[in-house]
Amino acid sequence: MTTFETYTPHARVSRGRQILTIGAGVAGALVTRFRIWKNRRSVARLLQWDAHMLRDIGLTEGDVYSALASRADQDASVQLSMRSLERRYANRAQAQDRLAQAAELRGPAARYERKA
């Protein structure tokens, strides 16, 4: 059995279009690499800060070191922002747990006490 495939001129991608597509892909990869490199340098500069300044933005020195220890093709700044968010949400959850435990310790009689 023989099959014939026919192509219309519009179905085939021209050689020029292929080169442009490949060039755009390479340029995009280079821009991404440069951005990751630039962000890693910014993260490395955070090691010059003292512990109090890092705590103000929700990080520790260990967070910075662990972000820099990641693979070279991963953005360290994204990892740092995730760690900061995780710590913030964990602290918020702990505070809510402490409030719930304090309410349990006061017991049901605390609802009926007269507030002055």
JSON list of C-alpha atoms in Angstrom, two decimals:
[
{"chain": "A", "resi": 1, "resn": "MET", "atom": "CA", "xyz": [0.00, 0.00, 0.00]},
{"chain": "A", "resi": 2, "resn": "THR", "atom": "CA", "xyz": [1.35, 3.38, -0.93]},
{"chain": "A", "resi": 3, "resn": "THR", "atom": "CA", "xyz": [0.36, 6.61, 0.70]},
{"chain": "A", "resi": 4, "resn": "PHE", "atom": "CA", "xyz": [0.93, 10.07, -0.57]},
{"chain": "A", "resi": 5, "resn": "GLU", "atom": "CA", "xyz": [1.12, 13.09, 1.65]},
{"chain": "A", "resi": 6, "resn": "THR", "atom": "CA", "xyz": [0.53, 16.44, 0.18]},
{"chain": "A", "resi": 7, "resn": "TYR", "atom": "CA", "xyz": [1.59, 19.70, 1.70]},
{"chain": "A", "resi": 8, "resn": "THR", "atom": "CA", "xyz": [0.30, 23.09, 0.94]},
{"chain": "A", "resi": 9, "resn": "PRO", "atom": "CA", "xyz": [2.86, 25.89, 0.83]},
{"chain": "A", "resi": 10, "resn": "HIS", "atom": "CA", "xyz": [1.31, 27.31, 4.02]},
{"chain": "A", "resi": 11, "resn": "ALA", "atom": "CA", "xyz": [1.78, 24.07, 5.97]},
{"chain": "A", "resi": 12, "resn": "ARG", "atom": "CA", "xyz": [5.56, 24.08, 5.65]},
{"chain": "A", "resi": 13, "resn": "VAL", "atom": "CA", "xyz": [7.58, 26.42, 7.80]},
{"chain": "A", "resi": 14, "resn": "SER", "atom": "CA", "xyz": [10.07, 28.40, 5.80]},
{"chain": "A", "resi": 15, "resn": "ARG", "atom": "CA", "xyz": [13.79, 28.17, 6.54]},
{"chain": "A", "resi": 16, "resn": "GLY", "atom": "CA", "xyz": [13.85, 31.81, 7.59]},
{"chain": "A", "resi": 17, "resn": "ARG", "atom": "CA", "xyz": [11.03, 31.25, 10.08]},
{"chain": "A", "resi": 18, "resn": "GLN", "atom": "CA", "xyz": [12.90, 28.27, 11.55]},
{"chain": "A", "resi": 19, "resn": "ILE", "atom": "CA", "xyz": [16.06, 30.33, 12.00]},
{"chain": "A", "resi": 20, "resn": "LEU", "atom": "CA", "xyz": [14.09, 33.13, 13.68]},
{"chain": "A", "resi": 21, "resn": "THR", "atom": "CA", "xyz": [12.43, 30.64, 16.02]},
{"chain": "A", "resi": 22, "resn": "ILE", "atom": "CA", "xyz": [15.74, 29.06, 16.99]},
{"chain": "A", "resi": 23, "resn": "GLY", "atom": "CA", "xyz": [17.33, 32.49, 17.43]},
{"chain": "A", "resi": 24, "resn": "ALA", "atom": "CA", "xyz": [14.48, 33.64, 19.67]},
{"chain": "A", "resi": 25, "resn": "GLY", "atom": "CA", "xyz": [14.82, 30.50, 21.78]},
{"chain": "A", "resi": 26, "resn": "VAL", "atom": "CA", "xyz": [18.56, 30.99, 22.20]},
{"chain": "A", "resi": 27, "resn": "ALA", "atom": "CA", "xyz": [18.14, 34.68, 23.04]},
{"chain": "A", "resi": 28, "resn": "GLY", "atom": "CA", "xyz": [15.46, 33.84, 25.60]},
{"chain": "A", "resi": 29, "resn": "ALA", "atom": "CA", "xyz": [17.71, 31.25, 27.23]},
{"chain": "A", "resi": 30, "resn": "LEU", "atom": "CA", "xyz": [20.58, 33.74, 27.41]},
{"chain": "A", "resi": 31, "resn": "VAL", "atom": "CA", "xyz": [18.37, 36.40, 28.97]},
{"chain": "A", "resi": 32, "resn": "THR", "atom": "CA", "xyz": [17.12, 33.90, 31.55]},
{"chain": "A", "resi": 33, "resn": "ARG", "atom": "CA", "xyz": [20.69, 32.81, 32.39]},
{"chain": "A", "resi": 34, "resn": "PHE", "atom": "CA", "xyz": [21.77, 36.44, 32.81]},
{"chain": "A", "resi": 35, "resn": "ARG", "atom": "CA", "xyz": [18.80, 37.19, 35.09]},
{"chain": "A", "resi": 36, "resn": "ILE", "atom": "CA", "xyz": [19.54, 34.14, 37.25]},
{"chain": "A", "resi": 37, "resn": "TRP", "atom": "CA", "xyz": [23.23, 35.11, 37.47]},
{"chain": "A", "resi": 38, "resn": "LYS", "atom": "CA", "xyz": [22.32, 38.68, 38.44]},
{"chain": "A", "resi": 39, "resn": "ASN", "atom": "CA", "xyz": [19.87, 37.49, 41.12]},
{"chain": "A", "resi": 40, "resn": "ARG", "atom": "CA", "xyz": [22.45, 35.09, 42.58]},
{"chain": "A", "resi": 41, "resn": "ARG", "atom": "CA", "xyz": [24.90, 37.98, 42.92]},
{"chain": "A", "resi": 42, "resn": "SER", "atom": "CA", "xyz": [22.23, 40.00, 44.74]},
{"chain": "A", "resi": 43, "resn": "VAL", "atom": "CA", "xyz": [21.53, 37.10, 47.08]},
{"chain": "A", "resi": 44, "resn": "ALA", "atom": "CA", "xyz": [25.26, 36.71, 47.76]},
{"chain": "A", "resi": 45, "resn": "ARG", "atom": "CA", "xyz": [25.38, 40.38, 48.79]},
{"chain": "A", "resi": 46, "resn": "LEU", "atom": "CA", "xyz": [22.89, 39.58, 51.56]},
{"chain": "A", "resi": 47, "resn": "LEU", "atom": "CA", "xyz": [25.69, 37.75, 53.37]},
{"chain": "A", "resi": 48, "resn": "GLN", "atom": "CA", "xyz": [27.19, 41.16, 54.14]},
{"chain": "A", "resi": 49, "resn": "TRP", "atom": "CA", "xyz": [24.11, 42.07, 56.20]},
{"chain": "A", "resi": 50, "resn": "ASP", "atom": "CA", "xyz": [23.99, 41.40, 59.92]},
{"chain": "A", "resi": 51, "resn": "ALA", "atom": "CA", "xyz": [21.50, 39.02, 61.53]},
{"chain": "A", "resi": 52, "resn": "HIS", "atom": "CA", "xyz": [19.15, 41.82, 62.63]},
{"chain": "A", "resi": 53, "resn": "MET", "atom": "CA", "xyz": [18.80, 43.20, 59.10]},
{"chain": "A", "resi": 54, "resn": "LEU", "atom": "CA", "xyz": [18.15, 39.72, 57.70]},
{"chain": "A", "resi": 55, "resn": "ARG", "atom": "CA", "xyz": [15.55, 39.05, 60.40]},
{"chain": "A", "resi": 56, "resn": "ASP", "atom": "CA", "xyz": [13.74, 42.24, 59.35]},
{"chain": "A", "resi": 57, "resn": "ILE", "atom": "CA", "xyz": [13.11, 40.73, 55.92]},
{"chain": "A", "resi": 58, "resn": "GLY", "atom": "CA", "xyz": [12.25, 37.32, 57.38]},
{"chain": "A", "resi": 59, "resn": "LEU", "atom": "CA", "xyz": [15.50, 35.46, 56.61]},
{"chain": "A", "resi": 60, "resn": "THR", "atom": "CA", "xyz": [18.48, 33.96, 58.39]},
{"chain": "A", "resi": 61, "resn": "GLU", "atom": "CA", "xyz": [22.06, 33.59, 57.27]},
{"chain": "A", "resi": 62, "resn": "GLY", "atom": "CA", "xyz": [21.43, 29.87, 56.84]},
{"chain": "A", "resi": 63, "resn": "ASP", "atom": "CA", "xyz": [18.61, 30.62, 54.41]},
{"chain": "A", "resi": 64, "resn": "VAL", "atom": "CA", "xyz": [20.97, 32.64, 52.25]},
{"chain": "A", "resi": 65, "resn": "TYR", "atom": "CA", "xyz": [23.65, 29.95, 52.31]},
{"chain": "A", "resi": 66, "resn": "SER", "atom": "CA", "xyz": [21.18, 27.21, 51.43]},
{"chain": "A", "resi": 67, "resn": "ALA", "atom": "CA", "xyz": [19.75, 29.25, 48.54]},
{"chain": "A", "resi": 68, "resn": "LEU", "atom": "CA", "xyz": [23.25, 29.78, 47.16]},
{"chain": "A", "resi": 69, "resn": "ALA", "atom": "CA", "xyz": [24.00, 26.07, 47.52]},
{"chain": "A", "resi": 70, "resn": "SER", "atom": "CA", "xyz": [21.25, 25.23, 45.03]},
{"chain": "A", "resi": 71, "resn": "ARG", "atom": "CA", "xyz": [21.93, 24.40, 41.40]},
{"chain": "A", "resi": 72, "resn": "ALA", "atom": "CA", "xyz": [23.36, 27.17, 39.25]},
{"chain": "A", "resi": 73, "resn": "ASP", "atom": "CA", "xyz": [20.35, 27.15, 36.92]},
{"chain": "A", "resi": 74, "resn": "GLN", "atom": "CA", "xyz": [17.88, 27.83, 39.75]},
{"chain": "A", "resi": 75, "resn": "ASP", "atom": "CA", "xyz": [16.99, 31.34, 40.83]},
{"chain": "A", "resi": 76, "resn": "ALA", "atom": "CA", "xyz": [18.19, 31.79, 44.42]},
{"chain": "A", "resi": 77, "resn": "SER", "atom": "CA", "xyz": [16.01, 34.87, 44.96]},
{"chain": "A", "resi": 78, "resn": "VAL", "atom": "CA", "xyz": [12.85, 32.83, 44.35]},
{"chain": "A", "resi": 79, "resn": "GLN", "atom": "CA", "xyz": [13.98, 30.28, 46.93]},
{"chain": "A", "resi": 80, "resn": "LEU", "atom": "CA", "xyz": [14.64, 33.03, 49.47]},
{"chain": "A", "resi": 81, "resn": "SER", "atom": "CA", "xyz": [11.22, 34.57, 48.99]},
{"chain": "A", "resi": 82, "resn": "MET", "atom": "CA", "xyz": [9.62, 31.14, 49.44]},
{"chain": "A", "resi": 83, "resn": "ARG", "atom": "CA", "xyz": [11.53, 30.57, 52.68]},
{"chain": "A", "resi": 84, "resn": "SER", "atom": "CA", "xyz": [10.50, 33.98, 53.96]},
{"chain": "A", "resi": 85, "resn": "LEU", "atom": "CA", "xyz": [6.84, 33.27, 53.18]},
{"chain": "A", "resi": 86, "resn": "GLU", "atom": "CA", "xyz": [7.01, 29.82, 54.79]},
{"chain": "A", "resi": 87, "resn": "ARG", "atom": "CA", "xyz": [8.48, 31.30, 57.97]},
{"chain": "A", "resi": 88, "resn": "ARG", "atom": "CA", "xyz": [5.85, 34.07, 58.05]},
{"chain": "A", "resi": 89, "resn": "TYR", "atom": "CA", "xyz": [2.97, 31.61, 57.65]},
{"chain": "A", "resi": 90, "resn": "ALA", "atom": "CA", "xyz": [4.46, 29.23, 60.22]},
{"chain": "A", "resi": 91, "resn": "ASN", "atom": "CA", "xyz": [4.77, 32.07, 62.75]},
{"chain": "A", "resi": 92, "resn": "ARG", "atom": "CA", "xyz": [1.18, 33.10, 62.08]},
{"chain": "A", "resi": 93, "resn": "ALA", "atom": "CA", "xyz": [-0.05, 29.52, 62.56]},
{"chain": "A", "resi": 94, "resn": "GLN", "atom": "CA", "xyz": [1.88, 29.21, 65.84]},
{"chain": "A", "resi": 95, "resn": "ALA", "atom": "CA", "xyz": [0.36, 32.44, 67.11]},
{"chain": "A", "resi": 96, "resn": "GLN", "atom": "CA", "xyz": [-3.14, 31.20, 66.29]},
{"chain": "A", "resi": 97, "resn": "ASP", "atom": "CA", "xyz": [-2.41, 27.91, 68.09]},
{"chain": "A", "resi": 98, "resn": "ARG", "atom": "CA", "xyz": [-1.21, 29.79, 71.17]},
{"chain": "A", "resi": 99, "resn": "LEU", "atom": "CA", "xyz": [-4.37, 31.90, 71.19]},
{"chain": "A", "resi": 100, "resn": "ALA", "atom": "CA", "xyz": [-6.52, 28.78, 70.90]},
{"chain": "A", "resi": 101, "resn": "GLN", "atom": "CA", "xyz": [-4.66, 27.10, 73.77]},
{"chain": "A", "resi": 102, "resn": "ALA", "atom": "CA", "xyz": [-5.02, 30.19, 75.94]},
{"chain": "A", "resi": 103, "resn": "ALA", "atom": "CA", "xyz": [-8.76, 30.23, 75.30]},
{"chain": "A", "resi": 104, "resn": "GLU", "atom": "CA", "xyz": [-8.98, 26.57, 76.32]},
{"chain": "A", "resi": 105, "resn": "LEU", "atom": "CA", "xyz": [-7.03, 27.20, 79.51]},
{"chain": "A", "resi": 106, "resn": "ARG", "atom": "CA", "xyz": [-9.34, 30.03, 80.53]},
{"chain": "A", "resi": 107, "resn": "GLY", "atom": "CA", "xyz": [-12.22, 27.62, 80.24]},
{"chain": "A", "resi": 108, "resn": "PRO", "atom": "CA", "xyz": [-15.92, 28.25, 79.75]},
{"chain": "A", "resi": 109, "resn": "ALA", "atom": "CA", "xyz": [-16.21, 30.43, 82.86]},
{"chain": "A", "resi": 110, "resn": "ALA", "atom": "CA", "xyz": [-14.10, 33.10, 81.19]},
{"chain": "A", "resi": 111, "resn": "ARG", "atom": "CA", "xyz": [-16.96, 33.86, 78.81]},
{"chain": "A", "resi": 112, "resn": "TYR", "atom": "CA", "xyz": [-19.21, 34.94, 81.67]},
{"chain": "A", "resi": 113, "resn": "GLU", "atom": "CA", "xyz": [-16.75, 37.10, 83.59]},
{"chain": "A", "resi": 114, "resn": "ARG", "atom": "CA", "xyz": [-17.65, 40.72, 83.77]},
{"chain": "A", "resi": 115, "resn": "LYS", "atom": "CA", "xyz": [-15.16, 42.98, 82.07]},
{"chain": "A", "resi": 116, "resn": "ALA", "atom": "CA", "xyz": [-14.38, 46.23, 83.80]}
]
